[in-house]
mmCIF file of N, CA and C in Angstrom:
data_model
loop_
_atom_site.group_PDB
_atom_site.id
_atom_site.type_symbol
_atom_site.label_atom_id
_atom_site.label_comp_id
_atom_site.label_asym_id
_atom_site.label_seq_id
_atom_site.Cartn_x
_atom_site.Cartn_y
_atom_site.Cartn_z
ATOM 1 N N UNK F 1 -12.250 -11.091 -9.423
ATOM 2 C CA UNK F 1 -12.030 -9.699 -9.745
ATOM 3 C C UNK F 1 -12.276 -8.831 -8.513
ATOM 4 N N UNK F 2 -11.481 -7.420 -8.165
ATOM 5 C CA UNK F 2 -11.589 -7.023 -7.475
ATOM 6 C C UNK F 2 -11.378 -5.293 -7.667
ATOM 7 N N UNK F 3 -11.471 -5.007 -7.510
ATOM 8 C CA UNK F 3 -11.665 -3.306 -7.426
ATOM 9 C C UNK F 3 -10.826 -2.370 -6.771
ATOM 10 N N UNK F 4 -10.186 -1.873 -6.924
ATOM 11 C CA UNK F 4 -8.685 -1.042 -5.936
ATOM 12 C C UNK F 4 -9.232 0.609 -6.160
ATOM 13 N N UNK F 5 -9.317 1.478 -4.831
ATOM 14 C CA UNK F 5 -9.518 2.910 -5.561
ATOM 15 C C UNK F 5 -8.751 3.472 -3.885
ATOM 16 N N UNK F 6 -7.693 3.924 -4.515
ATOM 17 C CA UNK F 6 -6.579 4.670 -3.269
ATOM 18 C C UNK F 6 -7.601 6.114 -3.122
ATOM 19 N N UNK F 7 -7.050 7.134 -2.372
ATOM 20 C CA UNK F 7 -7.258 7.801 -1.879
ATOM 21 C C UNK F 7 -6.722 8.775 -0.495
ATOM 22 N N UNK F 8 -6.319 9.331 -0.150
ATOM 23 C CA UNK F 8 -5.637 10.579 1.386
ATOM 24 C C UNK F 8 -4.374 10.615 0.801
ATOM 25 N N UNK F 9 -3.731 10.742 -0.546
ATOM 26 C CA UNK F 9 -2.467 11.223 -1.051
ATOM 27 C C UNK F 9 -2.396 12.741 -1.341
ATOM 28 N N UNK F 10 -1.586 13.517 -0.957
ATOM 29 C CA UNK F 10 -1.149 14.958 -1.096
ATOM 30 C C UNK F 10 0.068 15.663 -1.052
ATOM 31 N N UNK F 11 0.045 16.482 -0.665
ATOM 32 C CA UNK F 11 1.235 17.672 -0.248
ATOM 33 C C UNK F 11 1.402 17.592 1.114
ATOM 34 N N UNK F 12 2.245 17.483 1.504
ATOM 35 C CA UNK F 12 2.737 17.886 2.932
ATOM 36 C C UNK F 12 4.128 18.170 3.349
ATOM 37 N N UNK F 13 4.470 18.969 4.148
ATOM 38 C CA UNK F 13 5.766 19.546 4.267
ATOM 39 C C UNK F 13 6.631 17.642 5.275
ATOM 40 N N UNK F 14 7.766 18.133 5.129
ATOM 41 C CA UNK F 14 8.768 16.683 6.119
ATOM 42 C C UNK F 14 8.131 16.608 6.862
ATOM 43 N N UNK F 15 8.377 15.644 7.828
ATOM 44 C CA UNK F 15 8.378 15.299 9.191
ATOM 45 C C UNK F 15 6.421 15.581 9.286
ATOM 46 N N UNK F 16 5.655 15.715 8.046
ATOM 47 C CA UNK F 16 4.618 15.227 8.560
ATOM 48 C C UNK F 16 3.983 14.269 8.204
ATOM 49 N N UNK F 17 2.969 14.112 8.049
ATOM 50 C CA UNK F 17 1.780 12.787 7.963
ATOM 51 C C UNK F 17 0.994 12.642 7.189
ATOM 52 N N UNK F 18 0.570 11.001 6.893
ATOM 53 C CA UNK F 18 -0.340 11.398 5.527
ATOM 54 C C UNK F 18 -1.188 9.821 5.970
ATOM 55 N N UNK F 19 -2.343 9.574 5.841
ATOM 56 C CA UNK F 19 -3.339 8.554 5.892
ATOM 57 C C UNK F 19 -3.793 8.132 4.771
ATOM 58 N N UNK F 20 -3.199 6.938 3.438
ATOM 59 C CA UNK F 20 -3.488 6.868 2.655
ATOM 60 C C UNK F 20 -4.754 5.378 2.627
ATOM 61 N N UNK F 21 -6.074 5.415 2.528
ATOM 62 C CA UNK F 21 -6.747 4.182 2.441
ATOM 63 C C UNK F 21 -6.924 3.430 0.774
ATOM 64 N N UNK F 22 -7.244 2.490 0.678
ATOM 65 C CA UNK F 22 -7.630 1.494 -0.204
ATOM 66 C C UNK F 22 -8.728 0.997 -0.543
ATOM 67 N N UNK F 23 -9.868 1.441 -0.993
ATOM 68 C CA UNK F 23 -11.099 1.075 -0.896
ATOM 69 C C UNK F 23 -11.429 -0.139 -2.134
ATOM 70 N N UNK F 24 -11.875 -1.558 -1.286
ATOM 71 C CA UNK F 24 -11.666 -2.537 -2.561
ATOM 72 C C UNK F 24 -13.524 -3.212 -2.479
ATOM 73 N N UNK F 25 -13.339 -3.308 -3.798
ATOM 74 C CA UNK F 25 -14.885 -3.907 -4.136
ATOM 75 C C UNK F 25 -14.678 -5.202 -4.744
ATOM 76 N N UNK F 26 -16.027 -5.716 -5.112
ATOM 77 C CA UNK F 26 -16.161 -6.831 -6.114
ATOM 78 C C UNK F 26 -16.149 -7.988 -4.896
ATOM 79 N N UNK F 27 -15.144 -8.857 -4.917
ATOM 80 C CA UNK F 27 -15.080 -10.321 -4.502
ATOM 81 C C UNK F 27 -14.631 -10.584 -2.693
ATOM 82 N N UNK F 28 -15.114 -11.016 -2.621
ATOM 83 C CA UNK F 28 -14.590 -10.807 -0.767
ATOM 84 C C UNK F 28 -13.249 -10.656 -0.596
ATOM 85 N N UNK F 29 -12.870 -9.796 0.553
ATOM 86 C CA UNK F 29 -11.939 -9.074 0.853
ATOM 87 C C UNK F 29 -11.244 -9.722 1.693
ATOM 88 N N UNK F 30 -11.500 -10.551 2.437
ATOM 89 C CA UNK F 30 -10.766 -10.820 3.067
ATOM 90 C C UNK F 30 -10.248 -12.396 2.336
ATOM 91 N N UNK F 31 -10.084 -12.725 1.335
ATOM 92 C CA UNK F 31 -9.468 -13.413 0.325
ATOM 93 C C UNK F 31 -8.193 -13.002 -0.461
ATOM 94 N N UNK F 32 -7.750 -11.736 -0.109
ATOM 95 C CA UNK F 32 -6.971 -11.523 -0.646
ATOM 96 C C UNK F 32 -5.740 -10.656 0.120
ATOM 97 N N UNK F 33 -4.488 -11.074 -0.220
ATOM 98 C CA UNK F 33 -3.338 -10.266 0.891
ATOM 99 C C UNK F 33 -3.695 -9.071 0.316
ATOM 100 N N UNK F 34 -2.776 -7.458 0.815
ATOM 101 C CA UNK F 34 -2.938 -6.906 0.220
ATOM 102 C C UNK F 34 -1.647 -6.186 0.192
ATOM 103 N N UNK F 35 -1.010 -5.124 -0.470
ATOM 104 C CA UNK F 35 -0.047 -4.542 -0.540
ATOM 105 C C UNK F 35 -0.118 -3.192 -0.723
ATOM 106 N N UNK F 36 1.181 -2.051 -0.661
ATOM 107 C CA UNK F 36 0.887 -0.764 -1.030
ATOM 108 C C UNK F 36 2.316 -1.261 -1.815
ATOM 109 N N UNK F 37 2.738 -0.432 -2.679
ATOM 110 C CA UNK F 37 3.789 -0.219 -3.847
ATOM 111 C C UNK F 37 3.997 1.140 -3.867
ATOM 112 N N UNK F 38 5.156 1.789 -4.082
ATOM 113 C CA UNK F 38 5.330 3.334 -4.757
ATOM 114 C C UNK F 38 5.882 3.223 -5.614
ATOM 115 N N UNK F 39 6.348 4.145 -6.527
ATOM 116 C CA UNK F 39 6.795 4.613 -7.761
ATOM 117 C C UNK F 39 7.171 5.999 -8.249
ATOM 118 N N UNK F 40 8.171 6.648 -8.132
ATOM 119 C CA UNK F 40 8.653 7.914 -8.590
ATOM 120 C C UNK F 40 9.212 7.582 -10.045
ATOM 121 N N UNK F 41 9.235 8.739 -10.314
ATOM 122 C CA UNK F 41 9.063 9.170 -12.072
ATOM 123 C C UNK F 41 10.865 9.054 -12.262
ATOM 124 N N UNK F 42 11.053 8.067 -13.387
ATOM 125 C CA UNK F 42 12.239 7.366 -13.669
ATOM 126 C C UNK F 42 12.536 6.134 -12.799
ATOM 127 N N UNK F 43 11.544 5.842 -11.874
ATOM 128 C CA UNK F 43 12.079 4.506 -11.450
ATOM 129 C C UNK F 43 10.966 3.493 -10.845
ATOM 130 N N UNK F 44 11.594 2.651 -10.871
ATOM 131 C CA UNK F 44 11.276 1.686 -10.702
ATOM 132 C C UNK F 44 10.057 1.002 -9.628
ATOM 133 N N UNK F 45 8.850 0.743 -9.783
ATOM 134 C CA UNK F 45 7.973 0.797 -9.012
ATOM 135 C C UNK F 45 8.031 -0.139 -7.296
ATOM 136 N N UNK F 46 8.454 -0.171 -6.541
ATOM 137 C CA UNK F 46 9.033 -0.701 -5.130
ATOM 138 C C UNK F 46 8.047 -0.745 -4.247
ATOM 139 N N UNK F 47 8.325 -2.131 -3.511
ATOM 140 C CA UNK F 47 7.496 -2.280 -2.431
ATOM 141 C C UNK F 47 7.656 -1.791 -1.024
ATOM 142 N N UNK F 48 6.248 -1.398 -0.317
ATOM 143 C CA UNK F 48 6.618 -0.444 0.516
ATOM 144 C C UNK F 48 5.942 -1.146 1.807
ATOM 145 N N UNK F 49 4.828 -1.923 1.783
ATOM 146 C CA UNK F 49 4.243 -2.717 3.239
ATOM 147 C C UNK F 49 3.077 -3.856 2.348
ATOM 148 N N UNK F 50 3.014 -4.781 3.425
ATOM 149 C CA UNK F 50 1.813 -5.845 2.578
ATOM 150 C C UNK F 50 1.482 -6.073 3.858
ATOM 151 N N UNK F 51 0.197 -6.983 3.721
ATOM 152 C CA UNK F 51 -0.561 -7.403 5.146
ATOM 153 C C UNK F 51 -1.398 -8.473 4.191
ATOM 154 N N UNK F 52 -1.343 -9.850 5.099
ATOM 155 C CA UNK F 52 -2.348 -10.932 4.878
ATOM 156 C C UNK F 52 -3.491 -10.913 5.001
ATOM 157 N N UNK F 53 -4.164 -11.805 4.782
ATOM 158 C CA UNK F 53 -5.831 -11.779 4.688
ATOM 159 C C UNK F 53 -6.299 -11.457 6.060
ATOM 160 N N UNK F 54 -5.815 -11.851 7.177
ATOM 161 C CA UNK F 54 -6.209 -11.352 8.431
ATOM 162 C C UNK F 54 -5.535 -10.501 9.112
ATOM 163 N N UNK F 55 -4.386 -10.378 8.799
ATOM 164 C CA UNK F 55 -3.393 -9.347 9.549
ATOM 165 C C UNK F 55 -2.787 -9.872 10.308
ATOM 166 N N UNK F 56 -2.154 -11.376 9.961
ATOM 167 C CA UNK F 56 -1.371 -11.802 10.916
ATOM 168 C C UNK F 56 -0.260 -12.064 10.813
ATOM 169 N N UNK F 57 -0.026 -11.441 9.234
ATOM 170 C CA UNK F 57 1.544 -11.167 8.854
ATOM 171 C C UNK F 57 1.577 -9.643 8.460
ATOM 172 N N UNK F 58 2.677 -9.034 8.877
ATOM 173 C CA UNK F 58 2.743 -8.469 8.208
ATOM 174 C C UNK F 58 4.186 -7.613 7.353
ATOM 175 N N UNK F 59 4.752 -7.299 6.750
ATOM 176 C CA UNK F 59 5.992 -6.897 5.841
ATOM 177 C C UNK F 59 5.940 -5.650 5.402
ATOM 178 N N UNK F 60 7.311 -5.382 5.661
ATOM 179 C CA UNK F 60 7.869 -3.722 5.363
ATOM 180 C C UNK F 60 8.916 -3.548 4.752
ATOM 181 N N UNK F 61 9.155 -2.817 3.942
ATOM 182 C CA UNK F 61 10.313 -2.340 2.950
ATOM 183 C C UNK F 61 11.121 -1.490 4.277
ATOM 184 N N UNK F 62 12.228 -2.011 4.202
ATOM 185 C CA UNK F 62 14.017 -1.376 4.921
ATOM 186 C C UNK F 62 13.434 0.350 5.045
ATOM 187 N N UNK F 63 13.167 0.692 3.657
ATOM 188 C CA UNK F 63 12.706 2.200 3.924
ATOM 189 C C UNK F 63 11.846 2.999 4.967
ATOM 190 N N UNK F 64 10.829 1.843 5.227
ATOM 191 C CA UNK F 64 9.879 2.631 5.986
ATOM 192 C C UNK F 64 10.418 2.937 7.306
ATOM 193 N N UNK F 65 11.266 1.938 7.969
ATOM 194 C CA UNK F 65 12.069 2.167 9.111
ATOM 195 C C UNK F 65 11.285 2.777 10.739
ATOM 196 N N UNK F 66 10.371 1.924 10.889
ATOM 197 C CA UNK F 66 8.958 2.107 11.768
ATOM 198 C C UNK F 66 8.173 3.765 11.600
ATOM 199 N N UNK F 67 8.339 4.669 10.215
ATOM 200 C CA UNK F 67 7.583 5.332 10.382
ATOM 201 C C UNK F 67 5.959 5.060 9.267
ATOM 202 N N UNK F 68 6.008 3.808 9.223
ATOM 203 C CA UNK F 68 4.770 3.509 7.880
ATOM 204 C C UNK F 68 4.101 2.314 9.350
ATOM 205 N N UNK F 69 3.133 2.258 8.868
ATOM 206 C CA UNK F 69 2.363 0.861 9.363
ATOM 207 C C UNK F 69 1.087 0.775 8.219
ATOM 208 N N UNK F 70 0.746 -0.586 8.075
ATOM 209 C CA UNK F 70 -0.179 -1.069 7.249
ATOM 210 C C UNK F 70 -1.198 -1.626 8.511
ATOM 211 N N UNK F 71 -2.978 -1.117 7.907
ATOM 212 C CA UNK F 71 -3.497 -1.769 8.785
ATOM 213 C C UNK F 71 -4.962 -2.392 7.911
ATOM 214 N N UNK F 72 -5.434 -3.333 8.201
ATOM 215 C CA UNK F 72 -6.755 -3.485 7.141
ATOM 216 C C UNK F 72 -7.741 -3.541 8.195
ATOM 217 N N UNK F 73 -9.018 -3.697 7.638
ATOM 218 C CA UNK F 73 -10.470 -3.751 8.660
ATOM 219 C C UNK F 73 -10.736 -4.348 7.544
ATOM 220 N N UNK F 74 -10.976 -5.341 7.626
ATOM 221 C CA UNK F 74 -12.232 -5.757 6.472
ATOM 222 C C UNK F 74 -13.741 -6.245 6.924
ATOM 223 N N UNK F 75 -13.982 -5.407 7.693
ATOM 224 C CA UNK F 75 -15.209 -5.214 7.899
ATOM 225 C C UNK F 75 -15.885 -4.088 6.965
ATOM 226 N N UNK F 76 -14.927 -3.204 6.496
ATOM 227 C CA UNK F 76 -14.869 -1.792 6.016
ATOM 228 C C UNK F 76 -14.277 -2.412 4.324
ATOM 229 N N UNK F 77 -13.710 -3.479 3.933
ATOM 230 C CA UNK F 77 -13.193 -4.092 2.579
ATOM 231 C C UNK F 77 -12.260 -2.620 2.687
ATOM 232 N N UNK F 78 -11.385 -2.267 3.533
ATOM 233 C CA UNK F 78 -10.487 -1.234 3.309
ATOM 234 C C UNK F 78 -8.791 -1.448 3.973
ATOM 235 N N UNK F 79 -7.819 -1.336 3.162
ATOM 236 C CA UNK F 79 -6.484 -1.283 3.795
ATOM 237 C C UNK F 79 -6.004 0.045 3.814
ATOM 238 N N UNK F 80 -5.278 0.414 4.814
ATOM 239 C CA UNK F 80 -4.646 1.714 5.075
ATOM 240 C C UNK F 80 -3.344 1.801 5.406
ATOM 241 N N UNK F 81 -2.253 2.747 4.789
ATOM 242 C CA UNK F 81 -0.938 2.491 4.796
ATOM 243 C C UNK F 81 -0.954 4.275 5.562
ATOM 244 N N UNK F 82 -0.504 4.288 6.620
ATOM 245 C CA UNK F 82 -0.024 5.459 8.267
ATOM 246 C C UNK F 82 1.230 5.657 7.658
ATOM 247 N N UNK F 83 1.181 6.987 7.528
ATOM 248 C CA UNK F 83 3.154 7.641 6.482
ATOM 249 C C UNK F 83 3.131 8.898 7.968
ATOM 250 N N UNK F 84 4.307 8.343 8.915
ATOM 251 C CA UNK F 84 4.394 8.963 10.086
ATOM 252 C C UNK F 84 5.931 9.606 9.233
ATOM 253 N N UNK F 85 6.264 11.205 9.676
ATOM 254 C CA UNK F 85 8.044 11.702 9.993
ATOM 255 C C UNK F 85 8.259 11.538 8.159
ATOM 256 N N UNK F 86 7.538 12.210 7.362
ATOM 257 C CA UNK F 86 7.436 11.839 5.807
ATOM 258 C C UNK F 86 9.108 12.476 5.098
ATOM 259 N N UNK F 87 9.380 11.633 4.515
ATOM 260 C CA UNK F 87 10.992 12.775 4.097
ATOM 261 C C UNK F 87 10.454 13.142 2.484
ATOM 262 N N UNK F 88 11.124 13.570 2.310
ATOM 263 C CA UNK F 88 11.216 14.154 0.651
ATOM 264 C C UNK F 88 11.528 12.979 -0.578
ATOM 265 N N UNK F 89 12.398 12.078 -0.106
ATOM 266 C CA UNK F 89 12.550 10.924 -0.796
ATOM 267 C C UNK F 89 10.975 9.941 -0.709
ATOM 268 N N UNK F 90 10.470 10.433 0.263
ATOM 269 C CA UNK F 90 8.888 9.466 -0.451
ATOM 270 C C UNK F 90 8.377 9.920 -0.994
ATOM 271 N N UNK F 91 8.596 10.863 -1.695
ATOM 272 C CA UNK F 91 7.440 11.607 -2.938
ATOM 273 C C UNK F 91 7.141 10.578 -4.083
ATOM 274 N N UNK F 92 6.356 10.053 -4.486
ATOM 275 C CA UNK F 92 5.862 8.903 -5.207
ATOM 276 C C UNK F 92 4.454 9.037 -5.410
ATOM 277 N N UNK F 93 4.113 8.356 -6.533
ATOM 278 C CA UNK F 93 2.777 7.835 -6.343
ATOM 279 C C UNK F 93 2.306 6.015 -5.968
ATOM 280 N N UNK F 94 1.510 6.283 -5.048
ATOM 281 C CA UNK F 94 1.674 5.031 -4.232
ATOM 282 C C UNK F 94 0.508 4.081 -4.511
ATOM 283 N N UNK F 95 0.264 2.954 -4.452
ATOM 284 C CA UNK F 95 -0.600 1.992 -5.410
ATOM 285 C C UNK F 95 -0.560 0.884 -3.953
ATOM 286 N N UNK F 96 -2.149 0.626 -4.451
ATOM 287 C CA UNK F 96 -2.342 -0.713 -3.607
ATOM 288 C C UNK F 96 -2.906 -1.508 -4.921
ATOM 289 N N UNK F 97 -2.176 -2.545 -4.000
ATOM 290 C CA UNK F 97 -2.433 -4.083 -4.644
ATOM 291 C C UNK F 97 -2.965 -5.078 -4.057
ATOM 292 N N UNK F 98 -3.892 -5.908 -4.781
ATOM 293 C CA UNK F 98 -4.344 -7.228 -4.161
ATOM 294 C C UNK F 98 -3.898 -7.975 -5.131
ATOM 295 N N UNK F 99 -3.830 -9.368 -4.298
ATOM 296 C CA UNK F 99 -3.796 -10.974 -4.798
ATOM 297 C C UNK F 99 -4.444 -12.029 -4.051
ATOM 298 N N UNK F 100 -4.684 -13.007 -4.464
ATOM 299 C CA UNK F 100 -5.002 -13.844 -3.584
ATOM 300 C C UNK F 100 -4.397 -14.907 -2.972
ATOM 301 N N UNK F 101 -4.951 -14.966 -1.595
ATOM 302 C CA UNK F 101 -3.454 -16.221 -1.043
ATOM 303 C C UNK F 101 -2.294 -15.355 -0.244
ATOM 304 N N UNK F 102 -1.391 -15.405 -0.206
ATOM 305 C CA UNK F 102 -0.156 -15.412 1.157
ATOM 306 C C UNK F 102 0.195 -14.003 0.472
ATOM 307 N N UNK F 103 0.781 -13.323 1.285
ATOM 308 C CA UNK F 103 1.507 -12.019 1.430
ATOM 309 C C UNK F 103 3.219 -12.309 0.412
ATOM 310 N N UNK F 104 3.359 -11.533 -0.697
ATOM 311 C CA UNK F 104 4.203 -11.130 -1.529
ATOM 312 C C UNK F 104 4.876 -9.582 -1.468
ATOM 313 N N UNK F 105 6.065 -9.666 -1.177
ATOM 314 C CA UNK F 105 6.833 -8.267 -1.719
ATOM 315 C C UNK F 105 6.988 -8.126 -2.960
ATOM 316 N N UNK F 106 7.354 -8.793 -4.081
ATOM 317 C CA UNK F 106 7.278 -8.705 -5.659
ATOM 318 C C UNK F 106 5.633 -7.970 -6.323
ATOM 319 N N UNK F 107 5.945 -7.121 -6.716
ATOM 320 C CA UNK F 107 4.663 -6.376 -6.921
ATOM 321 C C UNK F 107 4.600 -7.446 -8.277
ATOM 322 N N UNK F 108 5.218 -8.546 -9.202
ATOM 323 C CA UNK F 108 5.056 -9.402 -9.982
ATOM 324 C C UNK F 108 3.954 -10.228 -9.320
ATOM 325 N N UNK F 109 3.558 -10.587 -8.152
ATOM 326 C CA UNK F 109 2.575 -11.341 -7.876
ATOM 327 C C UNK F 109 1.433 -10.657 -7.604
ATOM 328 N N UNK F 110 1.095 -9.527 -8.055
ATOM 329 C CA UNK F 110 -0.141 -9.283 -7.219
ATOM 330 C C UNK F 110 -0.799 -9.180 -8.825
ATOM 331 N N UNK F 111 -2.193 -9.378 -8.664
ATOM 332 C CA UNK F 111 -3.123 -9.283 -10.264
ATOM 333 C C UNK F 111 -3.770 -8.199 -10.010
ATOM 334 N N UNK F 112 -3.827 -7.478 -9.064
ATOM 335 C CA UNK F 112 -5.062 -6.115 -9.210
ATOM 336 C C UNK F 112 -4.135 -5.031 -8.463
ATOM 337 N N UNK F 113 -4.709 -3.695 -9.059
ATOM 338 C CA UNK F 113 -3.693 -2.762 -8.925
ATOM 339 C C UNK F 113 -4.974 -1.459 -8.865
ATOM 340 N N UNK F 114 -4.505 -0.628 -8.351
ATOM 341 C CA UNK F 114 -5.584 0.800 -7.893
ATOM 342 C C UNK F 114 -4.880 1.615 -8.901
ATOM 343 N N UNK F 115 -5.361 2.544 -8.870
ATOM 344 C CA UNK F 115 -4.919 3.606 -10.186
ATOM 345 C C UNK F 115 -3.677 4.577 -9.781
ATOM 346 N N UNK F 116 -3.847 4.332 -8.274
ATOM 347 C CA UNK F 116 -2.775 5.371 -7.917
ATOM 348 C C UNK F 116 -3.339 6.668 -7.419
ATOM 349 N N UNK F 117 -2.163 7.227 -5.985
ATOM 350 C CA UNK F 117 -2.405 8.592 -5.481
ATOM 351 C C UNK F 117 -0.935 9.297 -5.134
ATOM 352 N N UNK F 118 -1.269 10.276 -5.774
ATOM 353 C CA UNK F 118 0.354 11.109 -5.699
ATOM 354 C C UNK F 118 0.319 11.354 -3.805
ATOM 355 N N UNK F 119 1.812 11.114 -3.751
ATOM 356 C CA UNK F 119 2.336 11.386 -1.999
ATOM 357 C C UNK F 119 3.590 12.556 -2.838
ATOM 358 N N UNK F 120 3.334 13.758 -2.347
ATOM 359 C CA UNK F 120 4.612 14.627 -2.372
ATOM 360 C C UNK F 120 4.373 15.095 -1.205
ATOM 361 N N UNK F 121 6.396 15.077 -0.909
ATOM 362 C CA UNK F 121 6.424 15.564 0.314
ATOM 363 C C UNK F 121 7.582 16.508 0.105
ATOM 364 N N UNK F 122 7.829 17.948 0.551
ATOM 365 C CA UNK F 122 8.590 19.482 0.436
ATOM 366 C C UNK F 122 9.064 19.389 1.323
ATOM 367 N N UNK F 123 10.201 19.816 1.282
ATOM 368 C CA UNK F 123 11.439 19.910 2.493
ATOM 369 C C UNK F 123 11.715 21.521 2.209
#
């Protein structure tokens, strides 16, 4: 079992920035890949970056298009998803996920899920 609690989701106009972290408890952290997911209202919840237990893989959704990076410390049991040049189409609420074992884009594989932090972004 593990513990997910997001957090640095807000308002911000385009073309700016947002620092969203992952703060995970319970079972050691570095046991588990981890992922971020979004989800806007009518659709479908989509993957957006994952990173392995050490950070030596790591995967990005076509969308992010080098303005996202995923980074973990687990010294800190924390992952952080960097939203650089933000457009209006990422307005979502964005979710981290853990699992344990190898890095997944199917948000079907992950067993633990954070509650979620709204990202709106105004053009």
């Amino acid at each position: 079992q593990v513990q997910l609690v997001e957090s640095g989701g807000g308002l911000v106009q385009a073309g700016g920035s947002l620092r969203l972290s992952c703060a995970a408890s319970g079972r050691t952290f570095s046991n588990y890949a981890m992922g971020w997911f979004r989800q806007a209202p009518g659709k479908e919840r989509d993957f957006v970056a994952a990173i392995s237990r050490f950070g030596g893989q790591i995967d990005y959704a076509n969308f992010t298009q080098g303005r996202f990076t995923i980074r973990r410390d687990n010294a800190k049991n924390t992952v952080y998803l960097q939203m650089n040049n933000l457009k209006a189409e990422d307005t979502a609420v964005y979710y981290c996920a853990a699992r344990e074992g190898l890095v997944r884009s199917d948000a079907k594989f992950y067993d633990y899920w954070g509650q979620g932090t709204q990202v709106t972004v105004s053009s």
